[in-house]
XYZ file of C-alpha atoms in Angstrom:
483
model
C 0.000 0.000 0.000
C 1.312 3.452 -0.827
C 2.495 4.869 2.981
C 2.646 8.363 1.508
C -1.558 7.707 0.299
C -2.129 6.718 3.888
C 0.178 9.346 5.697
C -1.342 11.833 3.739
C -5.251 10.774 4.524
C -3.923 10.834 8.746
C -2.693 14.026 8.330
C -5.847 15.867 6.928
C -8.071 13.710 9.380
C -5.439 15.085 12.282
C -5.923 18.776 10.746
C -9.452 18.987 10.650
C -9.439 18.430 14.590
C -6.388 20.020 15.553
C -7.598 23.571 17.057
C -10.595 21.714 18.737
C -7.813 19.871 20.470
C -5.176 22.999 20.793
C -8.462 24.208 22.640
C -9.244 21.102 24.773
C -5.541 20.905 25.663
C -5.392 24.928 27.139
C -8.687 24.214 29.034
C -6.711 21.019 30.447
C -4.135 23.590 31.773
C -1.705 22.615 29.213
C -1.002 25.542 27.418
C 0.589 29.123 29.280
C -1.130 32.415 28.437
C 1.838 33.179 26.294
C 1.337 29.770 24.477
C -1.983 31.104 23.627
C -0.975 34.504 22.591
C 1.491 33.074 20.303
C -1.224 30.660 18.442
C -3.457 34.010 17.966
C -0.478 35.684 15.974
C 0.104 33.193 14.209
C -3.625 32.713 12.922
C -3.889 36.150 12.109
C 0.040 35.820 10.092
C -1.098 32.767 8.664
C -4.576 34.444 7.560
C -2.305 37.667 5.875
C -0.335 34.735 3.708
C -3.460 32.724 2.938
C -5.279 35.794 1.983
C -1.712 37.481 -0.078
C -1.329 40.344 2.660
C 1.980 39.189 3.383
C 4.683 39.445 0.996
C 7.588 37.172 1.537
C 10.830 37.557 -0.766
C 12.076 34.662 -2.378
C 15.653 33.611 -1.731
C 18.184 34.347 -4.614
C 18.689 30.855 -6.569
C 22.759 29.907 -6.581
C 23.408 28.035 -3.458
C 23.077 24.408 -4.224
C 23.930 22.130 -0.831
C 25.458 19.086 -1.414
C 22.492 17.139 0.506
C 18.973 16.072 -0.932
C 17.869 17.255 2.691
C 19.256 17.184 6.035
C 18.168 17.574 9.351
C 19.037 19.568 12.611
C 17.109 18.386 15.566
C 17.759 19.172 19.154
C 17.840 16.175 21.580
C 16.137 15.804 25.049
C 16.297 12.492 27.048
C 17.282 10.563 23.605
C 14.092 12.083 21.332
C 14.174 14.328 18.488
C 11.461 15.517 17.478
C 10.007 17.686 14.062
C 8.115 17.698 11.136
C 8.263 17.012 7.351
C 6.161 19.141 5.292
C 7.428 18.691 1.309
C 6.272 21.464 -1.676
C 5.977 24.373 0.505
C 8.290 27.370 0.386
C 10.732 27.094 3.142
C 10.676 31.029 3.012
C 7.122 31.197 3.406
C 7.037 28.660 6.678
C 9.912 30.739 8.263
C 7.822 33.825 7.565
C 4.923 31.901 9.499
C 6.396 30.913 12.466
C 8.474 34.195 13.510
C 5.566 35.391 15.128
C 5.587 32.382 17.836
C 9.273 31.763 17.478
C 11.500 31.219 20.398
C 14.998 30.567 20.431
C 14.364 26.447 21.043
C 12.469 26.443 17.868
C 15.083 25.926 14.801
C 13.289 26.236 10.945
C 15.979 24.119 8.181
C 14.944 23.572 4.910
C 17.076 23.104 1.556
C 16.247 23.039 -1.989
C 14.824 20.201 -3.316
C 16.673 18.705 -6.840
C 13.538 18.150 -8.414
C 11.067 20.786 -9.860
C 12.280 23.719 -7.640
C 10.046 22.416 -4.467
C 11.016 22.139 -0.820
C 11.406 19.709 1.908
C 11.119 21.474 4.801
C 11.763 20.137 8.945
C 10.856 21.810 11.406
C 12.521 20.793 15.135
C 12.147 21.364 18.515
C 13.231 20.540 21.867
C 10.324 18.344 22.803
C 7.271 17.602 23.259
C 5.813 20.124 24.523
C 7.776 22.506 21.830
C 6.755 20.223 19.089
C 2.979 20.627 20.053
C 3.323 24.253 19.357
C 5.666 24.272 16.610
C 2.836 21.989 14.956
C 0.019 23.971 15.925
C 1.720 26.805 13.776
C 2.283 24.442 10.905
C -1.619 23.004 10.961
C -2.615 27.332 11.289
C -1.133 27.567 7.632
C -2.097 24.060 6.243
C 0.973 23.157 5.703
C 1.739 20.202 7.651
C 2.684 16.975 5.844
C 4.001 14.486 8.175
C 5.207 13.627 11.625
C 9.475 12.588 11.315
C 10.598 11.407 15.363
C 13.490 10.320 15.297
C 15.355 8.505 18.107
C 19.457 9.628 18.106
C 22.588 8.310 19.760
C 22.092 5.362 22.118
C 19.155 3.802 21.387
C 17.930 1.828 24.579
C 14.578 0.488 26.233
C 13.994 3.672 28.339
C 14.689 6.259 24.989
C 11.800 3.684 23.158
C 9.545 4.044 26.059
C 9.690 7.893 26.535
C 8.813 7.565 22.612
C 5.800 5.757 22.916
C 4.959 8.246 26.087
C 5.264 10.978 24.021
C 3.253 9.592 20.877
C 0.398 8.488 23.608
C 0.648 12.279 24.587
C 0.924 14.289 21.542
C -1.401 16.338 19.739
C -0.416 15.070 16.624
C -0.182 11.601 14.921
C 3.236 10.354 14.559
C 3.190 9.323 10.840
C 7.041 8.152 10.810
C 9.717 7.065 13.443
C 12.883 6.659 12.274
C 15.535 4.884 14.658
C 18.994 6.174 14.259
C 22.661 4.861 16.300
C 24.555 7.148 14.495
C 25.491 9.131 11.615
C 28.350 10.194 9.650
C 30.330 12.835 7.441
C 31.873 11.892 4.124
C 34.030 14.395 4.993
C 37.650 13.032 4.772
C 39.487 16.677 6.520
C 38.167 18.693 8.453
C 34.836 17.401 9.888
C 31.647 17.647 8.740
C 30.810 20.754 10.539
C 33.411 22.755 8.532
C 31.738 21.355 5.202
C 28.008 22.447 6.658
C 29.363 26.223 7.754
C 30.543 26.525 4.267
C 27.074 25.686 2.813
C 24.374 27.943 5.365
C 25.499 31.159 4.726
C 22.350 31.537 2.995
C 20.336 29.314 5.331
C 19.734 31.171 8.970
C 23.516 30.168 9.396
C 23.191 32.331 13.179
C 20.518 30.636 14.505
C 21.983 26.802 13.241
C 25.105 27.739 14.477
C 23.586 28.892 17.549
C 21.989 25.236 18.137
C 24.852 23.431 17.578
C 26.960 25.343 20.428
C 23.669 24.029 22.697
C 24.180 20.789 21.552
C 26.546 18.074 22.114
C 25.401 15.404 19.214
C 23.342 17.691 16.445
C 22.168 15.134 14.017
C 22.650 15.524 9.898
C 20.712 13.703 7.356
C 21.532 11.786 4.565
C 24.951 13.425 2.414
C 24.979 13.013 -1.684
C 27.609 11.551 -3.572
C 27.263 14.430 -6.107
C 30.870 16.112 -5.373
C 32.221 12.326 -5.638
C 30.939 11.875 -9.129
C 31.692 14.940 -10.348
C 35.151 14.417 -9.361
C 34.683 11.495 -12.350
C 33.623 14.071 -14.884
C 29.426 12.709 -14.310
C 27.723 15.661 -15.318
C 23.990 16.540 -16.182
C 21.640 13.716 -16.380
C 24.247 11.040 -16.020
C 24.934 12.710 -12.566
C 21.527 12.655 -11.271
C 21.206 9.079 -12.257
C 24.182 8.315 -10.309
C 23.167 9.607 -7.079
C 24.498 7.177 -4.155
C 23.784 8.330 -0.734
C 26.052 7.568 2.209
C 24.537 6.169 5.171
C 25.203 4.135 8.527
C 23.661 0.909 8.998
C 23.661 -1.003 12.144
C 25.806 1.249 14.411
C 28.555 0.211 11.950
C 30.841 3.440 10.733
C 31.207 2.931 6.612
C 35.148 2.656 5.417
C 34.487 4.775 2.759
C 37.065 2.959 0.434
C 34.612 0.637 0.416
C 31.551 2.898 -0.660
C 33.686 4.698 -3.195
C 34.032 0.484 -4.919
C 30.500 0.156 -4.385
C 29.422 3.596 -6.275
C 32.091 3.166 -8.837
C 29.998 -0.358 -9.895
C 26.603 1.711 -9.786
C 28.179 4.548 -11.872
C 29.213 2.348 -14.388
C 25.651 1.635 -15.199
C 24.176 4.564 -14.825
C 22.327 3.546 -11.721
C 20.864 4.997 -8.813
C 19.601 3.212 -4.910
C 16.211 3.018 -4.653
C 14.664 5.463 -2.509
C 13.044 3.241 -0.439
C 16.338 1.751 0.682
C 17.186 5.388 2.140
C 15.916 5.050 5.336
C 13.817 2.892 7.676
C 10.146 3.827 8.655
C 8.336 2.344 11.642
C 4.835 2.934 11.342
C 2.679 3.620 14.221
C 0.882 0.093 13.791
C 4.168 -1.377 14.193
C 6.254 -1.787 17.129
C 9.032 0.594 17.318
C 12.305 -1.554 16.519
C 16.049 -0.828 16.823
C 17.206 -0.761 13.037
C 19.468 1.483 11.773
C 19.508 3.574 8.418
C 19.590 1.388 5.183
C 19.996 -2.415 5.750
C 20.244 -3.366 2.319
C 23.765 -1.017 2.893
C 24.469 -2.927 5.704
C 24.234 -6.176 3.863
C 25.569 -5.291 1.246
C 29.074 -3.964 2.717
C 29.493 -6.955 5.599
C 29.061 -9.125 3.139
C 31.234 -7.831 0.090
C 28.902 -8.396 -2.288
C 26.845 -6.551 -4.695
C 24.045 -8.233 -6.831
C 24.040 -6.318 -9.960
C 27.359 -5.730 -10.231
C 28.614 -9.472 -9.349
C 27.495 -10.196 -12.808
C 28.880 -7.371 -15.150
C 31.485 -9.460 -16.642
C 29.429 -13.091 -16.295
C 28.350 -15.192 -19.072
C 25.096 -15.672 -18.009
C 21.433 -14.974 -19.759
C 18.520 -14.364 -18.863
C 15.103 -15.283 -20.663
C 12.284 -13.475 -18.888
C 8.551 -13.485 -19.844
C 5.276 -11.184 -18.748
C 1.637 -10.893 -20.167
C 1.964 -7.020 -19.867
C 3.524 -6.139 -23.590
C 3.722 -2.742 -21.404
C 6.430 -4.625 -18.856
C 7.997 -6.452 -21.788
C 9.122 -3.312 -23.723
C 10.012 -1.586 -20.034
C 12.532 -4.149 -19.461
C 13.851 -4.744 -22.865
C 14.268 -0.257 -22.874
C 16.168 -1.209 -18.990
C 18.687 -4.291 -20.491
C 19.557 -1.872 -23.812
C 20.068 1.058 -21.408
C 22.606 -0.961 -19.085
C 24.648 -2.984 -22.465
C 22.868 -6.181 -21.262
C 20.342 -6.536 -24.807
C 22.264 -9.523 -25.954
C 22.348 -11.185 -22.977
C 18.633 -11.469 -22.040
C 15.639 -12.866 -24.017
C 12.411 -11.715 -23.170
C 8.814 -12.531 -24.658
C 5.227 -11.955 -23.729
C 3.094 -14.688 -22.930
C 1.065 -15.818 -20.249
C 3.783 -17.603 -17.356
C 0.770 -20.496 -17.050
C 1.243 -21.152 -21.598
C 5.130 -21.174 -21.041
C 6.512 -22.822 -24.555
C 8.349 -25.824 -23.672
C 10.924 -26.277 -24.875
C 12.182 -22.997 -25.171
C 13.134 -22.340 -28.836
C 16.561 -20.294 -27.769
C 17.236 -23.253 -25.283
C 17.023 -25.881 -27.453
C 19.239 -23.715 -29.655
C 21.867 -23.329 -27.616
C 21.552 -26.829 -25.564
C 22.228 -25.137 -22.636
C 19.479 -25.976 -20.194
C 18.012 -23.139 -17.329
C 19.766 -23.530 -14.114
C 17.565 -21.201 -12.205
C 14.189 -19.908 -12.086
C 12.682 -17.227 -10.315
C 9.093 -16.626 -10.345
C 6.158 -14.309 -8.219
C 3.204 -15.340 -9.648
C -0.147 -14.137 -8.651
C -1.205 -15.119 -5.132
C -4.050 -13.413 -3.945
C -7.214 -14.924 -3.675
C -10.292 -13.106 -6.355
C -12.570 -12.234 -3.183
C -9.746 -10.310 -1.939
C -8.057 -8.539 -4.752
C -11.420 -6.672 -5.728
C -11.292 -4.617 -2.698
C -7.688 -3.579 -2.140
C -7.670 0.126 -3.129
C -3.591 -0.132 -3.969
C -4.309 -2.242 -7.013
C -6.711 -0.120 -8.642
C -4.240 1.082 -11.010
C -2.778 -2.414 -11.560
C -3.758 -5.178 -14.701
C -6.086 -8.089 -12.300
C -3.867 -10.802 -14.400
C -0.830 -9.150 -12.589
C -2.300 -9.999 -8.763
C -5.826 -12.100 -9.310
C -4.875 -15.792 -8.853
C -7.885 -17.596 -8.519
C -10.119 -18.834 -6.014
C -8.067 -19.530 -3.285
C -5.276 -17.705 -4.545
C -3.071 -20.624 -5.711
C -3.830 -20.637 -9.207
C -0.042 -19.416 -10.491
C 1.204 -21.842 -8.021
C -0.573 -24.570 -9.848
C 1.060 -23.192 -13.284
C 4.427 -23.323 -11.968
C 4.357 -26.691 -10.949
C 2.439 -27.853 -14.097
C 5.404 -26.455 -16.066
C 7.924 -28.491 -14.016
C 6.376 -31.882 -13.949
C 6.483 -31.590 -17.982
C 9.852 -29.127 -18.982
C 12.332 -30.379 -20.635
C 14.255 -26.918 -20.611
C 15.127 -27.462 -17.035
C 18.876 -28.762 -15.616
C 18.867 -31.345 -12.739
C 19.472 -29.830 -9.364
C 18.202 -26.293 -10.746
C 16.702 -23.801 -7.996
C 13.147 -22.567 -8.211
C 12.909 -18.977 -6.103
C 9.043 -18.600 -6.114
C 7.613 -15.629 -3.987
C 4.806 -16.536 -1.338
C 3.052 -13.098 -0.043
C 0.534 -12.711 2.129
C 0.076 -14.652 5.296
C 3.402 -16.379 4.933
C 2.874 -18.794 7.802
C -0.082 -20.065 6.315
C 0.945 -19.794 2.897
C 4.435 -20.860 2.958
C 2.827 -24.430 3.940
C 0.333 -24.471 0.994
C 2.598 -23.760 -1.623
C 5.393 -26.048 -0.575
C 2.751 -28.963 -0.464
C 1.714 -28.278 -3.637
C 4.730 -28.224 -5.401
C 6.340 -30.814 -3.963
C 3.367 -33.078 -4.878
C 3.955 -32.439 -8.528
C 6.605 -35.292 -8.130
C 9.264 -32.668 -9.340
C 10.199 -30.317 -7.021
C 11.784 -30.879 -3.335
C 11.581 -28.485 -0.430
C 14.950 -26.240 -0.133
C 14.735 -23.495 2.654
C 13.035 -20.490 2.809
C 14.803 -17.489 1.545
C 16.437 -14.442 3.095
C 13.844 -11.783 4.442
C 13.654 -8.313 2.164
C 14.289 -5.240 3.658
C 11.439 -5.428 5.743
C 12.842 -8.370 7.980
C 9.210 -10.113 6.148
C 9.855 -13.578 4.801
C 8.731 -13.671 0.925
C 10.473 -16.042 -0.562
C 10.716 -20.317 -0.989
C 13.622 -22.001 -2.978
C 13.205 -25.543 -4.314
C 15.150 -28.237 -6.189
C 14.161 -29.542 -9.238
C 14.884 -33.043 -10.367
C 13.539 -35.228 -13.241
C 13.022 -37.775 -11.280
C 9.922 -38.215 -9.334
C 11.170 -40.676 -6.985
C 14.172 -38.342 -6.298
C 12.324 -35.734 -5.176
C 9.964 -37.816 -2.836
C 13.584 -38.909 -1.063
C 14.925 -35.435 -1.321
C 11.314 -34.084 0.359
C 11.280 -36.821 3.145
C-alpha cells in the first residue's frame, strides 16, 4: 500500500481536529497564556499569507547544498522531534512561524533537486515545543508528516519515553525513524566545517547557535554528487548516479569501500532506490532498533553486490510477462545498461510457457535457475484492495483460493524439458506467509518434481517472501529429497 496515500489521509483527518484539540488541551491547563498569545499571531500571520497580505521575498537561486535534505534536531532524554512538510516554500514557513518563534524552535529547509520544491523540517526541543511548533504548521495548512526520530544510544527507556510521548501528543506520529549514528563523508576537516561553508544563505546564526547548545546535532543523509563529479558525471548522467552515504547497524562505513561500491553503480548509470534510504516504523508497528539502510548494511558486511557481481558473467537471462507494457520496459532497462544480448524476453502468459524454449534448445544449454512471483491473492480479496486499482487483475488475481499461479508453476515443471537437474526454483509466497508458505510447498512438492529447499532471506522489511526448491527429473528423487 502506498504509505505516503495513507500518511497523507492521517494528516488531513489530524488537521481537521487540531484547534478543537489545541483548545481542549489549554482548558486542560496545558497551554501558558503566552502559548496562547502566540497561536493568535500566528492565525492572524497565517490568515495575511493565505489571503496574499503578506509578501515574503524569495531567496536568490545559486546556493546548491550538497544534501537532498538534512536535518538539525535538538535532543532531550534521547528524542528528536520535528516535522516534514514537502512542496511548501521554506521562506514562506519561516515567515509563518516568527511570530511564535522562540529561540528552542530551529526552521531548516534546503532546496529540493527536483522541480524547484522544498522539503522542509521543522525541530524542537520536545514535546511540549513540538505541540506548538505543529500547531503553527496546521494554522497555515501546511503540515505533511510527523518525522521522530530517536538519536545516539538507542535503549529500552529512549523507546519508552517515545511511545509516552506519541500516547501524549497532539499530533499523529506518521514516521519514526531509529537512528545509532550518523556520519560525514568528509575526509578533513569534519563535517561541521563542510556544513558552515554551505548555510550562509540558510539562517547560518541561529543553526550555528543550536549546535553550540548541543553536544550530538544530528545531519541527514549526504549526496555523492561532489564524488561523481570528481569522475567528470555531469547533467543527467549525474543525477542518475546519485548514491547516498549512510550508517547501517551502528557500523561506521570505510568509505574505500563505498567509493568500490558507487564506482559499480556509476558504471551503469544507476541509482539506490529510494526506499532503501531510510527505515520507517509505522505507528501500527512496534518501534524496533534498526538502523539507516539495511540493504547497505548487507551489502558492505558481506562484500557483495548483486548487480554488479554479474557485469562481466556469461550468463542470460530469458524473462517473460503478459503485460507487452512490462515487456518493452525491461527490454528499454537491459539496452540502457549494455545487457540486450544477454537477455531474451517474450510476452506470454507464465501459465502457456513454450516448452521447450526455442533459444534453449538452440543453444543446448538448459536453465539452471528460475525465479518466479506469480499471482497469489485470492479473487474475493483482490477486488477490494484500493492499492491495485491502477494495476492489470492478471498481474495480482490468482484464482479462487489464490493458488492458481502456483498450480502453473508446478504444471510447467512436472512436464519441462528446458530445465537442468538440481536447478533452484525462487518462487515468492506473499501474504500470510505462515499459512501460505505451507500451501505452496505442499503443492509443489506433490507435482513429483520439485523438493523443499529453505526459505529465503527476508527483504528489507525483515518479512519472509520467498521459498527455494530443487528440481529433479526424477519423481522418486524428489519424494527422497522431500522426506
Amino acid at each position: 500500500m502506498d504509505d505516503e496515500d495513507d500518511a497523507s489521509a492521517a494528516a488531513v483527518e489530524e488537521h481537521s481536529e487540531g484547534d478543537e484539540r489545541i483548545e481542549q488541551r489549554r482548558g486542560r491547563g496545558g497551554g501558558s497564556d503566552r502559548d496562547a498569545g502566540d497561536l493568535d499571531a500566528v492565525k492572524e500571520t497565517s490568515t495575511k499569507l493565505s489571503a496574499g497580505e503578506a509578501v515574503v521575498k524569495e531567496e536568490e537561486e545559486g546556493t546548491r547544498l550538497p544534501f537532498v535534505h538534512y536535518e538539525i534536531m535538538q535532543e532531550q532524554e534521547g528524542l528528536i522531534a520535528g516535522i516534514k512538510s514537502p512542496n511548501v516554500s521554506g521562506v514562506q514557513l519561516d515567515a509563518l512561524i516568527k511570530s511564535a518563534r522562540g529561540p528552542e524552535w530551529n526552521v531548516v529547509y534546503s532546496r529540493a533537486l527536483t522541480k524547484g520544491t522544498q522539503d522542509v523540517f521543522i525541530a524542537a526541543q520536545g514535546p511540549e515545543k513540538l505541540d506548538a511548533v505543529h500547531a503553527v504548521a496546521r494554522a497555515g495548512g501546511i503540515i505533511k508528516r510527523s518525522v521522530w526520530m530517536v538519536h545516539g544510544k538507542v535503549d529500552d527507556a529512549a523507546l519508552e519515553a517515545l511511545r509516552r510521548t506519541h500516547k501524549n501528543s497532539t499530533d499523529t506520529i506518521h514516521e519514526v525513524r531509529v537512528v545509532r549514528q550518523f556520519h560525514s563523508h568528509s575526509a578533513q576537516g569534519g563535517w561541521l566545517s563542510i556544513l558552515e561553508a554551505q548555510w550562509t544563505a540558510f539562517h547560518q546564526a541561529a543553526i550555528k547557535a543550536s549546535l553550540q547548545k548541543i553536544g550530538h546535532p544530528v545531519v541527514g543523509h549526504g549526496s555523492s554528487t561532489a564524488r561523481l563529479r570528481a569522475r567528470g558525471f555531469r547533467g543527467n548522467k549525474l543525477a542518475t548516479c546519485s548514491l547516498k552515504f549512510t550508517l547501517a547497524d551502528g557500523t561506521c562505513i570505510d568509505f574505500s569501500r563505498v567509493d568500490e561500491v558507487l564506482e559499480r553503480y556509476a558504471l551503469l548509470g544507476m541509482r539506490e532506490e529510494a526506499a532503501w534510504e531510510t527505515k520507517t516504523c509505522k505507528r501500527e508497528q512496534d518501534f524496533i532498533q534498526q538502523g539507516i539502510d539495511p540493504k547497505r548494511a548487507r551489502l558492505l558486511a558481506e562484500e557483495r553486490d548483486p548487480i554488479s557481481y554479474h557485469l562481466d558473467s556469461d550468463w542470460k537471462g530469458f524473462g517473460v510477462d503478459i503485460s507487452s507494457d512490462a515487456v518493452e520496459a525491461t527490454r528499454a532497462n537491459a539496452s540502457s545498461l549494455g545487457l540486450a544480448d544477454r537477455c531474451v524476453l517474450k510476452q506470454c502468459d507464465y501459465a502457456q510457457f513454450p516448452d521447450p524454449f526455442p533459444e534453449v534448445q538452440a543453444s543446448g544449454v538448459l536453465f539452471s535457475a528460475v525465479v518466479c512471483n506469480p499471482p497469489y491473492l485470492p479473487d474475493r480479496v483482490s477486488g477490494t484492495m484500493a492499492v491495485l486499482r491502477n494495476v492489470p487483475r492478471a498481474g495480482y488475481s490468482g484464482g479462487e483460493d489464490g493458488l492458481d499461479g502456483y498450480r502453473a508453476v508446478a504444471s510447467f515443471f512436472a512436464q519441462t524439458s528446458s530445465v537442468q537437474e538440481g536447478a533452484i526454483l525462487a518462487l515468492e509466497v506473499s501474504g500470510n506467509f505462515s499459512k501460505r508458505h505451507e500451501q505452496v510447498k505442499s503443492l509443489l512438492q506433490a507435482s513429483g518434481h520439485l523438493s523443499y529447499w529453505r526459505v529465503g532471506k527476508p527483504d528489507h522489511l525483515q518479512q519472509q517472501r520467498c521459498l527455494l526448491f530443487r528440481y529433479t527429473r526424477s519423481p522418486s528423487a524428489a519424494e527422497a529429497a522431500a522426506s
